[in-house]
Amino acid sequence: MLIHIEIQGRADARFPARMYRYNALLKDTRGGPVVDSLAVLTGHDAGPEWMRYRDEGLACTTEFTFPVVALGHWRSRLPELIALAATNPFAVIVMAQLQASHDRDAEHRLDGKIQLLRLLYRSGYARDDIRALIRLIDWMITLPLASTNDSSRPGGISRRK
């Protein structure tokens, strides 16, 4: 059995067809195992629980249905994610994505990033795991480049008093 996960950030009408194509290609290239596909919508607060691709010809019909998870649903479940973070690195990744998609203000992004990093260190992950998660969080939650006015804070962001 293979699990195929696609992460989609923006709405795209061709997405269900692409999911079907990738699912079929995985079956073909791997010798026909069961392939379960899952879509993760990162830029959505709401969305369908299932998506469907349907293609009809003169005598044949192809239909492919797959489950969908909209990460925005987890925004209201933040305490649950925090509790899961100690043993589940995917909870940390979901929180980083929620932070990245929610806050556009540089100072709020920095504060959210610092909170995630503190959570990582309190969670008791191994050093190499923390480094890998920090690299991912840095990639997901970008901060502005340092300015010449304030290079003492990460990303050159100064806190207001």
PDB file of C-alpha atoms in Angstrom, residues 5 16-17 19 45 64 73-74 78 87 90 97 104 110 113 115 124 150 157:
ATOM      1  CA  ILE A   5      -0.359  13.137  -0.198  1.00  0.00           C
ATOM      2  CA  PRO A  16      -8.779  16.843  -8.930  1.00  0.00           C
ATOM      3  CA  ALA A  17      -7.601  15.739 -12.402  1.00  0.00           C
ATOM      4  CA  MET A  19      -4.712  13.955  -8.179  1.00  0.00           C
ATOM      5  CA  ASP A  45     -10.074  27.749   6.322  1.00  0.00           C
ATOM      6  CA  PHE A  64     -11.947   9.151  -8.643  1.00  0.00           C
ATOM      7  CA  HIS A  73     -10.003  23.744  10.387  1.00  0.00           C
ATOM      8  CA  TRP A  74      -7.193  23.224  12.887  1.00  0.00           C
ATOM      9  CA  LEU A  78      -4.759  25.072  18.575  1.00  0.00           C
ATOM     10  CA  THR A  87       5.039  13.596  20.382  1.00  0.00           C
ATOM     11  CA  PHE A  90       3.264  16.964  12.137  1.00  0.00           C
ATOM     12  CA  GLN A  97       1.632  26.541   8.309  1.00  0.00           C
ATOM     13  CA  ARG A 104       1.368  38.841   7.307  1.00  0.00           C
ATOM     14  CA  LEU A 110       8.362  36.707  14.471  1.00  0.00           C
ATOM     15  CA  LYS A 113       7.922  31.733  15.121  1.00  0.00           C
ATOM     16  CA  GLN A 115       6.599  30.556  20.248  1.00  0.00           C
ATOM     17  CA  GLY A 124      12.031  17.076  24.285  1.00  0.00           C
ATOM     18  CA  ASP A 150      17.991  47.205  13.631  1.00  0.00           C
ATOM     19  CA  ILE A 157      12.389  43.488  13.265  1.00  0.00           C
TER      20      ILE A 157
END
